[in-house]
PDB file of C-alpha atoms in Angstrom:
ATOM      1  CA  MET A   1      93.446  98.240 123.845  1.00 93.00           C
ATOM      2  CA  ASP A   2      92.576  96.304 120.716  1.00 97.00           C
ATOM      3  CA  VAL A   3      92.463  92.764 122.071  1.00 98.00           C
ATOM      4  CA  GLY A   4      92.140  89.593 120.031  1.00 98.00           C
ATOM      5  CA  PHE A   5      90.451  86.445 121.299  1.00 98.00           C
ATOM      6  CA  VAL A   6      90.363  82.945 119.817  1.00 98.00           C
ATOM      7  CA  GLY A   7      88.551  80.075 121.502  1.00 96.00           C
ATOM      8  CA  LEU A   8      85.059  81.102 122.579  1.00 96.00           C
ATOM      9  CA  GLY A   9      84.122  77.910 124.375  1.00 92.00           C
ATOM     10  CA  VAL A  10      83.011  77.249 127.945  1.00 91.00           C
ATOM     11  CA  MET A  11      86.085  79.006 129.320  1.00 94.00           C
ATOM     12  CA  GLY A  12      86.855  81.498 126.571  1.00 96.00           C
ATOM     13  CA  LEU A  13      83.424  83.056 126.130  1.00 97.00           C
ATOM     14  CA  PRO A  14      83.134  84.553 129.639  1.00 97.00           C
ATOM     15  CA  MET A  15      86.797  85.544 129.563  1.00 98.00           C
ATOM     16  CA  ALA A  16      86.322  87.479 126.329  1.00 98.00           C
ATOM     17  CA  ARG A  17      83.253  89.168 127.788  1.00 97.00           C
ATOM     18  CA  HIS A  18      85.230  90.283 130.847  1.00 98.00           C
ATOM     19  CA  LEU A  19      87.777  91.957 128.578  1.00 98.00           C
ATOM     20  CA  GLN A  20      85.034  93.644 126.586  1.00 97.00           C
ATOM     21  CA  HIS A  21      83.246  94.849 129.719  1.00 97.00           C
ATOM     22  CA  ALA A  22      86.538  96.337 130.925  1.00 97.00           C
ATOM     23  CA  GLY A  23      86.437  98.649 127.894  1.00 96.00           C
ATOM     24  CA  HIS A  24      88.755  96.850 125.495  1.00 97.00           C
ATOM     25  CA  ARG A  25      87.751  96.466 121.861  1.00 96.00           C
ATOM     26  CA  LEU A  26      87.492  92.800 120.945  1.00 97.00           C
ATOM     27  CA  HIS A  27      88.735  91.249 117.722  1.00 98.00           C
ATOM     28  CA  LEU A  28      87.556  87.686 117.129  1.00 98.00           C
ATOM     29  CA  TRP A  29      88.326  84.737 114.898  1.00 97.00           C
ATOM     30  CA  ALA A  30      86.620  81.348 115.051  1.00 94.00           C
ATOM     31  CA  ARG A  31      86.569  78.217 112.932  1.00 89.00           C
ATOM     32  CA  ARG A  32      82.792  78.005 113.447  1.00 89.00           C
ATOM     33  CA  PRO A  33      80.813  81.196 112.695  1.00 86.00           C
ATOM     34  CA  GLN A  34      78.260  80.407 115.412  1.00 91.00           C
ATOM     35  CA  SER A  35      80.968  80.814 118.046  1.00 94.00           C
ATOM     36  CA  VAL A  36      81.033  84.591 117.548  1.00 95.00           C
ATOM     37  CA  ALA A  37      77.224  84.933 117.574  1.00 95.00           C
ATOM     38  CA  PRO A  38      77.099  86.055 121.253  1.00 95.00           C
ATOM     39  CA  PHE A  39      78.954  89.237 120.226  1.00 96.00           C
ATOM     40  CA  ALA A  40      76.556  90.198 117.432  1.00 92.00           C
ATOM     41  CA  GLY A  41      75.465  93.790 117.797  1.00 90.00           C
ATOM     42  CA  SER A  42      78.511  94.783 119.853  1.00 94.00           C
ATOM     43  CA  ASP A  43      81.592  96.618 118.621  1.00 94.00           C
ATOM     44  CA  ALA A  44      83.560  93.354 118.398  1.00 96.00           C
ATOM     45  CA  VAL A  45      85.296  92.881 115.031  1.00 97.00           C
ATOM     46  CA  VAL A  46      85.280  89.440 113.403  1.00 97.00           C
ATOM     47  CA  HIS A  47      88.280  88.603 111.199  1.00 97.00           C
ATOM     48  CA  ASP A  48      88.624  86.003 108.464  1.00 96.00           C
ATOM     49  CA  SER A  49      91.981  84.647 109.630  1.00 97.00           C
ATOM     50  CA  PRO A  50      94.217  84.590 112.712  1.00 98.00           C
ATOM     51  CA  ALA A  51      96.795  86.602 110.756  1.00 98.00           C
ATOM     52  CA  ALA A  52      94.285  89.397 110.117  1.00 98.00           C
ATOM     53  CA  LEU A  53      93.295  89.370 113.792  1.00 98.00           C
ATOM     54  CA  ALA A  54      96.935  89.722 114.867  1.00 98.00           C
ATOM     55  CA  ALA A  55      97.541  92.589 112.447  1.00 98.00           C
ATOM     56  CA  ALA A  56      94.618  94.536 113.949  1.00 98.00           C
ATOM     57  CA  THR A  57      95.484  94.004 117.629  1.00 98.00           C
ATOM     58  CA  ASP A  58      98.068  94.729 120.309  1.00 96.00           C
ATOM     59  CA  VAL A  59      97.627  91.368 122.019  1.00 98.00           C
ATOM     60  CA  ALA A  60      95.667  88.194 121.306  1.00 98.00           C
ATOM     61  CA  PHE A  61      94.396  85.641 123.803  1.00 98.00           C
ATOM     62  CA  SER A  62      93.881  82.011 122.834  1.00 98.00           C
ATOM     63  CA  VAL A  63      92.047  79.243 124.693  1.00 97.00           C
ATOM     64  CA  VAL A  64      91.871  76.157 122.481  1.00 95.00           C
ATOM     65  CA  THR A  65      92.155  72.434 123.101  1.00 87.00           C
ATOM     66  CA  GLY A  66      95.562  70.940 122.392  1.00 90.00           C
ATOM     67  CA  SER A  67      99.199  71.528 121.475  1.00 94.00           C
ATOM     68  CA  ALA A  68      98.669  70.931 117.750  1.00 95.00           C
ATOM     69  CA  ASP A  69      95.715  73.333 117.720  1.00 96.00           C
ATOM     70  CA  VAL A  70      97.720  76.128 119.342  1.00 97.00           C
ATOM     71  CA  GLU A  71     100.736  75.587 117.072  1.00 97.00           C
ATOM     72  CA  ARG A  72      98.499  75.655 113.991  1.00 97.00           C
ATOM     73  CA  LEU A  73      96.760  78.799 115.245  1.00 97.00           C
ATOM     74  CA  ALA A  74     100.047  80.558 115.942  1.00 98.00           C
ATOM     75  CA  LEU A  75     102.345  79.253 113.203  1.00 98.00           C
ATOM     76  CA  GLY A  76     100.081  77.871 110.448  1.00 96.00           C
ATOM     77  CA  ALA A  77      99.667  79.220 106.916  1.00 95.00           C
ATOM     78  CA  ASP A  78      97.266  81.984 108.062  1.00 96.00           C
ATOM     79  CA  GLY A  79      98.500  81.905 111.649  1.00 98.00           C
ATOM     80  CA  LEU A  80      98.890  84.720 114.124  1.00 98.00           C
ATOM     81  CA  ILE A  81     102.601  84.996 113.410  1.00 98.00           C
ATOM     82  CA  HIS A  82     101.912  86.348 109.917  1.00 98.00           C
ATOM     83  CA  GLY A  83     100.171  89.385 111.387  1.00 98.00           C
ATOM     84  CA  ALA A  84     102.527  89.819 114.323  1.00 97.00           C
ATOM     85  CA  ARG A  85     104.865  92.782 114.574  1.00 97.00           C
ATOM     86  CA  PRO A  86     107.417  93.991 117.130  1.00 97.00           C
ATOM     87  CA  GLY A  87     105.744  94.443 120.499  1.00 97.00           C
ATOM     88  CA  TRP A  88     102.729  92.263 119.689  1.00 98.00           C
ATOM     89  CA  VAL A  89     101.938  89.477 122.184  1.00 98.00           C
ATOM     90  CA  GLN A  90     100.069  86.187 122.129  1.00 98.00           C
ATOM     91  CA  VAL A  91      98.753  85.124 125.542  1.00 98.00           C
ATOM     92  CA  ASP A  92      97.942  81.445 125.264  1.00 98.00           C
ATOM     93  CA  MET A  93      95.740  80.221 128.100  1.00 98.00           C
ATOM     94  CA  SER A  94      95.303  76.699 126.750  1.00 97.00           C
ATOM     95  CA  THR A  95      96.818  73.650 128.422  1.00 96.00           C
ATOM     96  CA  ILE A  96      99.538  72.363 126.087  1.00 96.00           C
ATOM     97  CA  ALA A  97     102.961  70.729 126.192  1.00 96.00           C
ATOM     98  CA  PRO A  98     105.774  72.965 127.506  1.00 96.00           C
ATOM     99  CA  ALA A  99     107.799  72.224 124.363  1.00 96.00           C
ATOM    100  CA  SER A 100     104.986  73.554 122.164  1.00 96.00           C
ATOM    101  CA  ALA A 101     104.849  76.777 124.168  1.00 97.00           C
ATOM    102  CA  ARG A 102     108.615  77.185 123.789  1.00 98.00           C
ATOM    103  CA  ARG A 103     108.489  76.607 120.019  1.00 97.00           C
ATOM    104  CA  ILE A 104     105.787  79.228 119.528  1.00 98.00           C
ATOM    105  CA  ALA A 105     107.547  81.707 121.797  1.00 98.00           C
ATOM    106  CA  ALA A 106     110.824  81.297 119.891  1.00 98.00           C
ATOM    107  CA  ALA A 107     109.122  81.778 116.519  1.00 98.00           C
ATOM    108  CA  LEU A 108     107.343  84.927 117.681  1.00 98.00           C
ATOM    109  CA  GLU A 109     110.485  86.282 119.307  1.00 98.00           C
ATOM    110  CA  ALA A 110     112.255  86.005 115.955  1.00 97.00           C
ATOM    111  CA  ARG A 111     109.636  88.469 114.645  1.00 96.00           C
ATOM    112  CA  GLY A 112     110.147  90.840 117.582  1.00 97.00           C
ATOM    113  CA  ALA A 113     106.850  89.705 119.094  1.00 98.00           C
ATOM    114  CA  ALA A 114     106.328  87.680 122.275  1.00 98.00           C
ATOM    115  CA  MET A 115     104.278  84.924 123.843  1.00 98.00           C
ATOM    116  CA  LEU A 116     103.130  84.263 127.370  1.00 98.00           C
ATOM    117  CA  ASP A 117     102.022  80.731 128.142  1.00 98.00           C
ATOM    118  CA  ALA A 118      99.375  81.412 130.785  1.00 98.00           C
ATOM    119  CA  PRO A 119      97.229  78.338 131.489  1.00 97.00           C
ATOM    120  CA  VAL A 120      94.516  78.672 134.093  1.00 97.00           C
ATOM    121  CA  SER A 121      92.872  76.763 136.899  1.00 95.00           C
ATOM    122  CA  GLY A 122      89.398  77.365 138.296  1.00 93.00           C
ATOM    123  CA  GLY A 123      87.141  75.831 135.683  1.00 89.00           C
ATOM    124  CA  ALA A 124      84.084  77.325 134.054  1.00 89.00           C
ATOM    125  CA  GLN A 125      82.923  78.907 137.307  1.00 90.00           C
ATOM    126  CA  GLY A 126      86.270  80.627 137.765  1.00 94.00           C
ATOM    127  CA  ALA A 127      86.094  81.923 134.199  1.00 96.00           C
ATOM    128  CA  GLN A 128      82.594  83.289 134.786  1.00 96.00           C
ATOM    129  CA  ASP A 129      83.543  84.905 138.101  1.00 97.00           C
ATOM    130  CA  ALA A 130      86.951  86.191 136.879  1.00 97.00           C
ATOM    131  CA  THR A 131      88.628  84.359 139.763  1.00 97.00           C
ATOM    132  CA  LEU A 132      90.964  82.120 137.766  1.00 98.00           C
ATOM    133  CA  ALA A 133      94.456  81.211 138.927  1.00 98.00           C
ATOM    134  CA  ILE A 134      96.814  82.111 136.065  1.00 98.00           C
ATOM    135  CA  MET A 135     100.254  80.463 135.811  1.00 98.00           C
ATOM    136  CA  VAL A 136     102.541  82.452 133.532  1.00 98.00           C
ATOM    137  CA  GLY A 137     105.666  81.515 131.615  1.00 98.00           C
ATOM    138  CA  GLY A 138     107.604  84.010 129.510  1.00 98.00           C
ATOM    139  CA  SER A 139     109.047  87.475 129.946  1.00 98.00           C
ATOM    140  CA  ALA A 140     108.357  89.093 133.319  1.00 98.00           C
ATOM    141  CA  ASP A 141     108.413  92.500 131.622  1.00 98.00           C
ATOM    142  CA  VAL A 142     105.752  91.453 129.114  1.00 98.00           C
ATOM    143  CA  LEU A 143     103.653  90.048 131.952  1.00 98.00           C
ATOM    144  CA  GLU A 144     103.796  93.337 133.853  1.00 98.00           C
ATOM    145  CA  ARG A 145     102.781  95.226 130.727  1.00 97.00           C
ATOM    146  CA  LEU A 146      99.744  92.992 130.291  1.00 98.00           C
ATOM    147  CA  ARG A 147      98.892  92.449 133.952  1.00 98.00           C
ATOM    148  CA  PRO A 148      95.924  94.886 133.778  1.00 97.00           C
ATOM    149  CA  LEU A 149      94.351  92.618 131.145  1.00 98.00           C
ATOM    150  CA  LEU A 150      94.989  89.468 133.154  1.00 98.00           C
ATOM    151  CA  THR A 151      93.429  90.995 136.259  1.00 98.00           C
ATOM    152  CA  CYS A 152      90.190  91.172 134.260  1.00 98.00           C
ATOM    153  CA  LEU A 153      90.265  87.370 134.169  1.00 98.00           C
ATOM    154  CA  GLY A 154      91.846  86.084 137.343  1.00 97.00           C
ATOM    155  CA  ARG A 155      92.481  86.652 141.003  1.00 95.00           C
ATOM    156  CA  THR A 156      95.888  84.968 141.289  1.00 97.00           C
ATOM    157  CA  ILE A 157      98.540  85.734 138.663  1.00 98.00           C
ATOM    158  CA  VAL A 158     101.954  84.148 139.243  1.00 98.00           C
ATOM    159  CA  HIS A 159     105.034  84.448 137.053  1.00 98.00           C
ATOM    160  CA  VAL A 160     106.493  80.937 137.200  1.00 98.00           C
ATOM    161  CA  GLY A 161     109.517  81.381 134.931  1.00 98.00           C
ATOM    162  CA  ASP A 162     110.644  81.381 131.310  1.00 98.00           C
ATOM    163  CA  SER A 163     108.574  80.173 128.341  1.00 98.00           C
ATOM    164  CA  GLY A 164     106.969  76.812 129.069  1.00 97.00           C
ATOM    165  CA  ALA A 165     107.110  77.243 132.843  1.00 98.00           C
ATOM    166  CA  GLY A 166     103.433  78.143 133.029  1.00 98.00           C
ATOM    167  CA  GLN A 167     102.599  74.848 131.345  1.00 97.00           C
ATOM    168  CA  VAL A 168     104.825  72.951 133.784  1.00 97.00           C
ATOM    169  CA  ALA A 169     102.910  74.518 136.671  1.00 97.00           C
ATOM    170  CA  LYS A 170      99.602  73.585 135.032  1.00 97.00           C
ATOM    171  CA  ALA A 171     100.750  69.963 134.665  1.00 96.00           C
ATOM    172  CA  CYS A 172     101.526  69.912 138.388  1.00 96.00           C
ATOM    173  CA  ASN A 173      98.109  71.410 139.124  1.00 96.00           C
ATOM    174  CA  GLN A 174      96.361  68.730 137.059  1.00 96.00           C
ATOM    175  CA  MET A 175      98.311  65.938 138.724  1.00 96.00           C
ATOM    176  CA  ILE A 176      97.245  67.036 142.193  1.00 97.00           C
ATOM    177  CA  MET A 177      93.657  67.881 141.279  1.00 96.00           C
ATOM    178  CA  VAL A 178      92.766  64.739 139.320  1.00 97.00           C
ATOM    179  CA  ALA A 179      94.545  62.508 141.843  1.00 98.00           C
ATOM    180  CA  ALA A 180      92.323  64.135 144.479  1.00 98.00           C
ATOM    181  CA  ILE A 181      89.237  63.414 142.357  1.00 98.00           C
ATOM    182  CA  GLU A 182      90.290  59.767 142.153  1.00 98.00           C
ATOM    183  CA  ALA A 183      90.860  59.689 145.931  1.00 98.00           C
ATOM    184  CA  CYS A 184      87.350  61.093 146.471  1.00 98.00           C
ATOM    185  CA  ALA A 185      85.924  58.461 144.142  1.00 98.00           C
ATOM    186  CA  GLU A 186      87.694  55.678 146.026  1.00 98.00           C
ATOM    187  CA  ALA A 187      86.485  57.039 149.374  1.00 98.00           C
ATOM    188  CA  MET A 188      82.892  57.216 148.135  1.00 97.00           C
ATOM    189  CA  HIS A 189      83.211  53.733 146.662  1.00 97.00           C
ATOM    190  CA  LEU A 190      84.472  52.287 149.951  1.00 97.00           C
ATOM    191  CA  ALA A 191      81.756  54.026 151.952  1.00 97.00           C
ATOM    192  CA  ASN A 192      79.117  52.701 149.572  1.00 96.00           C
ATOM    193  CA  ALA A 193      80.509  49.158 149.835  1.00 96.00           C
ATOM    194  CA  HIS A 194      79.940  49.429 153.607  1.00 97.00           C
ATOM    195  CA  GLY A 195      76.408  50.698 153.071  1.00 97.00           C
ATOM    196  CA  VAL A 196      77.196  54.010 154.786  1.00 97.00           C
ATOM    197  CA  ASP A 197      75.383  57.201 153.761  1.00 97.00           C
ATOM    198  CA  LEU A 198      77.659  58.995 151.279  1.00 97.00           C
ATOM    199  CA  ALA A 199      76.357  62.480 152.050  1.00 97.00           C
ATOM    200  CA  ALA A 200      77.103  61.954 155.746  1.00 98.00           C
ATOM    201  CA  VAL A 201      80.607  60.693 154.977  1.00 98.00           C
ATOM    202  CA  ARG A 202      81.303  63.702 152.790  1.00 98.00           C
ATOM    203  CA  SER A 203      80.031  66.090 155.474  1.00 98.00           C
ATOM    204  CA  ALA A 204      82.232  64.412 158.082  1.00 98.00           C
ATOM    205  CA  LEU A 205      85.305  64.596 155.858  1.00 98.00           C
ATOM    206  CA  LEU A 206      84.719  68.260 155.045  1.00 98.00           C
ATOM    207  CA  GLY A 207      85.045  68.988 158.754  1.00 97.00           C
ATOM    208  CA  GLY A 208      88.444  67.330 159.034  1.00 97.00           C
ATOM    209  CA  SER A 209      91.897  67.365 157.483  1.00 97.00           C
ATOM    210  CA  ALA A 210      90.608  65.666 154.303  1.00 96.00           C
ATOM    211  CA  ALA A 211      88.607  68.794 153.470  1.00 96.00           C
ATOM    212  CA  SER A 212      89.340  70.270 150.056  1.00 95.00           C
ATOM    213  CA  ARG A 213      87.705  72.106 147.200  1.00 93.00           C
ATOM    214  CA  VAL A 214      87.791  68.862 145.206  1.00 96.00           C
ATOM    215  CA  LEU A 215      85.913  66.977 147.948  1.00 97.00           C
ATOM    216  CA  GLU A 216      83.433  69.828 148.235  1.00 96.00           C
ATOM    217  CA  VAL A 217      82.612  70.019 144.518  1.00 95.00           C
ATOM    218  CA  MET A 218      83.397  66.598 143.093  1.00 96.00           C
ATOM    219  CA  GLY A 219      82.314  64.757 146.223  1.00 96.00           C
ATOM    220  CA  GLU A 220      78.910  66.400 145.987  1.00 96.00           C
ATOM    221  CA  ARG A 221      78.581  65.362 142.360  1.00 96.00           C
ATOM    222  CA  MET A 222      79.402  61.781 143.336  1.00 97.00           C
ATOM    223  CA  VAL A 223      76.871  61.823 146.175  1.00 97.00           C
ATOM    224  CA  ARG A 224      74.167  63.183 143.851  1.00 96.00           C
ATOM    225  CA  ARG A 225      75.409  61.019 140.967  1.00 96.00           C
ATOM    226  CA  ASP A 226      75.361  64.088 138.764  1.00 95.00           C
ATOM    227  CA  PHE A 227      78.032  63.375 136.175  1.00 95.00           C
ATOM    228  CA  THR A 228      77.021  66.167 133.811  1.00 90.00           C
ATOM    229  CA  ALA A 229      80.254  67.758 132.716  1.00 75.00           C
ATOM    230  CA  GLY A 230      81.631  70.745 134.529  1.00 81.00           C
ATOM    231  CA  ILE A 231      84.806  70.086 132.566  1.00 84.00           C
ATOM    232  CA  GLU A 232      84.672  67.072 130.285  1.00 91.00           C
ATOM    233  CA  SER A 233      86.910  64.255 131.489  1.00 95.00           C
ATOM    234  CA  ARG A 234      88.458  63.928 128.027  1.00 95.00           C
ATOM    235  CA  LEU A 235      90.233  67.240 128.695  1.00 93.00           C
ATOM    236  CA  HIS A 236      91.774  65.950 131.914  1.00 95.00           C
ATOM    237  CA  HIS A 237      92.735  62.805 129.990  1.00 96.00           C
ATOM    238  CA  LYS A 238      94.449  65.012 127.399  1.00 94.00           C
ATOM    239  CA  ASP A 239      96.286  66.903 130.153  1.00 94.00           C
ATOM    240  CA  PHE A 240      97.476  63.664 131.733  1.00 96.00           C
ATOM    241  CA  GLY A 241      98.735  62.509 128.353  1.00 95.00           C
ATOM    242  CA  ILE A 242     100.930  65.600 128.234  1.00 94.00           C
ATOM    243  CA  LEU A 243     102.344  65.175 131.719  1.00 93.00           C
ATOM    244  CA  MET A 244     102.946  61.422 131.315  1.00 95.00           C
ATOM    245  CA  ASP A 245     104.818  62.112 128.065  1.00 94.00           C
ATOM    246  CA  GLU A 246     106.917  64.678 129.931  1.00 93.00           C
ATOM    247  CA  ALA A 247     107.594  62.202 132.728  1.00 95.00           C
ATOM    248  CA  ALA A 248     108.758  59.583 130.219  1.00 95.00           C
ATOM    249  CA  ARG A 249     110.971  62.103 128.407  1.00 93.00           C
ATOM    250  CA  LEU A 250     112.584  63.316 131.635  1.00 95.00           C
ATOM    251  CA  GLY A 251     112.767  59.917 133.326  1.00 96.00           C
ATOM    252  CA  ALA A 252     110.771  61.316 136.251  1.00 95.00           C
ATOM    253  CA  PRO A 253     108.818  58.637 138.173  1.00 96.00           C
ATOM    254  CA  LEU A 254     105.189  59.628 138.805  1.00 96.00           C
ATOM    255  CA  PRO A 255     103.692  56.480 140.348  1.00 96.00           C
ATOM    256  CA  ILE A 256     100.432  57.977 141.647  1.00 96.00           C
ATOM    257  CA  ALA A 257      99.865  59.943 138.434  1.00 96.00           C
ATOM    258  CA  ALA A 258     100.475  56.748 136.446  1.00 96.00           C
ATOM    259  CA  GLN A 259      97.699  54.960 138.354  1.00 97.00           C
ATOM    260  CA  VAL A 260      95.304  57.872 137.848  1.00 97.00           C
ATOM    261  CA  TRP A 261      96.235  57.876 134.151  1.00 96.00           C
ATOM    262  CA  GLN A 262      95.101  54.244 133.903  1.00 97.00           C
ATOM    263  CA  GLN A 263      91.780  55.101 135.542  1.00 97.00           C
ATOM    264  CA  LEU A 264      91.298  57.945 133.070  1.00 98.00           C
ATOM    265  CA  ASN A 265      92.138  55.546 130.231  1.00 97.00           C
ATOM    266  CA  ALA A 266      89.454  53.177 131.517  1.00 97.00           C
ATOM    267  CA  LEU A 267      86.962  56.044 131.679  1.00 97.00           C
ATOM    268  CA  MET A 268      87.705  56.942 128.052  1.00 97.00           C
ATOM    269  CA  ALA A 269      87.431  53.304 126.965  1.00 97.00           C
ATOM    270  CA  GLY A 270      84.042  53.116 128.674  1.00 95.00           C
ATOM    271  CA  GLY A 271      82.711  56.047 126.666  1.00 96.00           C
ATOM    272  CA  GLY A 272      82.814  58.589 129.493  1.00 95.00           C
ATOM    273  CA  GLY A 273      84.921  61.217 127.791  1.00 95.00           C
ATOM    274  CA  ARG A 274      82.098  63.761 127.622  1.00 94.00           C
ATOM    275  CA  ASP A 275      81.116  63.241 131.264  1.00 96.00           C
ATOM    276  CA  ASP A 276      82.501  65.064 134.273  1.00 95.00           C
ATOM    277  CA  THR A 277      85.724  63.686 135.773  1.00 96.00           C
ATOM    278  CA  SER A 278      83.771  62.816 138.935  1.00 97.00           C
ATOM    279  CA  SER A 279      82.559  59.851 136.850  1.00 97.00           C
ATOM    280  CA  LEU A 280      85.839  58.157 137.796  1.00 98.00           C
ATOM    281  CA  LEU A 281      83.563  56.725 140.503  1.00 97.00           C
ATOM    282  CA  ARG A 282      81.776  54.733 137.819  1.00 97.00           C
ATOM    283  CA  VAL A 283      85.069  53.182 136.685  1.00 97.00           C
ATOM    284  CA  LEU A 284      85.492  51.744 140.196  1.00 97.00           C
ATOM    285  CA  GLU A 285      81.889  50.568 140.241  1.00 95.00           C
ATOM    286  CA  ALA A 286      82.265  48.882 136.860  1.00 93.00           C
ATOM    287  CA  SER A 287      85.388  47.067 138.067  1.00 83.00           C
ATOM    288  CA  THR A 288      83.515  45.784 141.128  1.00 76.00           C
ATOM    289  CA  THR A 289      80.620  44.583 138.962  1.00 72.00           C
ATOM    290  CA  GLU A 290      83.013  42.714 136.663  1.00 68.00           C
ATOM    291  CA  GLN A 291      84.732  41.047 139.614  1.00 66.00           C
ATOM    292  CA  SER A 292      81.374  39.988 141.073  1.00 65.00           C
ATOM    293  CA  ALA A 293      80.317  38.520 137.740  1.00 68.00           C
ATOM    294  CA  ARG A 294      83.483  36.425 137.575  1.00 69.00           C
ATOM    295  CA  SER A 295      83.160  35.035 141.108  1.00 62.00           C
TER     296      SER A 295
END
């Protein structure tokens, strides 16, 4: 197939390569010319606008940062919609607000085209290994038509429901995951306050009912104090902004998520937005230092 791809960042670059290696012809558009440099010398086609990319493809994948970015990409003056035709599909794998996904889907449907909101979980490593979990909202028939493409990218592909449902599932995923990161940070902080070896505590916990992928990965980063970003914490902060807005709109109490949101806010205020989310540990440490200074 002729497959478009927009968003060649940490996640998007390996995903686009998987599609190319599977034999599909890539069509690319990027705001920054250097983003397409890894495909120089291949048969990938670079277009000068999203509209031109859509006109040349059967389906286009997008992995960009926020709701406004995806809406501009899809519906802007030179957006994908202007090259869309009946049967064409946008598969947006960004993490955005459910309402944004529904607006884009409705606009494309009016043109006879379609959209799947298909956010992912698994991080950069999952993108590199093609083991992502993909949560899909939109037409089940469209999903089945494109499933062979999605299997190039992920191991678990679940149709959650109508347009926007994939984004709802992703919000739930982020709530659980980042709350678990905060719990790991608090556990490491308590162990450190007692002067207990953090590596030993983590090893003990991994052998019990507290074991989790988050404790395995993020706990190790906390033990080693390696806060180099796997995924920058500002992106989790952005995701929590979406889900807290949804909670306020729906009147749905999310007390634990609200506390984690405040910790993420403190991390952003402290300049940690480009660090890994495991640096939530440093927010706790900073609070302890401030309390000690006051006493």
